[in-house]
């Protein structure tokens, strides 16, 4: 793609680094911004800078937050004895949108994937195990996507906490195998949480 301006070319190259954004889409976005008032572009730039510089990770659940403890963990009306284990912030948002869950979360920050070089030590697993050992947790709900990596991660965590006298469940397989949680529709995801099953059944029946 040829550019008549090095400034436009650089902007397009940076924009195309975003997921799902090719060079042509990046060019359309850049040209759109060029047509907007300068202050509008400034608002966008400042918002992105503020997000990058000021965003925090919740000290309790590792969710992204504006404060040290996220709004969900700080909410005293939530059930703090039930923890839903998810891969990342997108899954928290997907589950929250169902309106069917009133517990709290634990964000792992990924899934175990030897192929990609991601091991248990690179995820927020140890802090989850410590929460369980603290004795205040009644139920852990696995809500990772139904992929080989998700199942591997679930099983690894299960082995770490299996001796604890708590309920260990997983969302019902209303979510198709191989699907990512964030793409599930709200009704299906909500039902999967409400009709969760004991985790042991997911591998003892295989």
Short mmCIF file of N, CA and C in Angstrom, two decimals, residues 9 12 42 47 53 91 150 201 203:
data_model
loop_
_atom_site.label_atom_id
_atom_site.label_comp_id
_atom_site.label_asym_id
_atom_site.label_seq_id
_atom_site.Cartn_x
_atom_site.Cartn_y
_atom_site.Cartn_z
N UNK A 9 1.19 7.09 6.87
CA UNK A 9 1.72 5.73 6.82
C UNK A 9 2.05 5.22 8.22
N UNK A 12 -1.19 4.58 10.15
CA UNK A 12 -1.83 3.35 9.67
C UNK A 12 -1.09 2.12 10.18
N UNK A 42 -7.62 14.55 20.10
CA UNK A 42 -6.93 14.75 21.38
C UNK A 42 -7.61 14.03 22.51
N UNK A 47 -7.50 9.73 26.37
CA UNK A 47 -8.20 8.62 27.01
C UNK A 47 -7.35 7.35 26.99
N UNK A 53 -1.75 4.41 31.59
CA UNK A 53 -0.93 4.85 32.72
C UNK A 53 -1.60 4.59 34.07
N UNK A 91 -14.31 -12.26 29.96
CA UNK A 91 -15.22 -13.26 30.50
C UNK A 91 -16.01 -12.71 31.69
N UNK A 150 -8.35 -24.92 28.18
CA UNK A 150 -9.25 -24.61 29.29
C UNK A 150 -9.44 -25.80 30.21
N UNK A 201 -17.66 -34.81 37.64
CA UNK A 201 -18.44 -35.53 36.64
C UNK A 201 -17.92 -35.32 35.22
N UNK A 203 -14.93 -35.39 34.11
CA UNK A 203 -13.85 -36.27 33.66
C UNK A 203 -14.03 -37.71 34.12
#
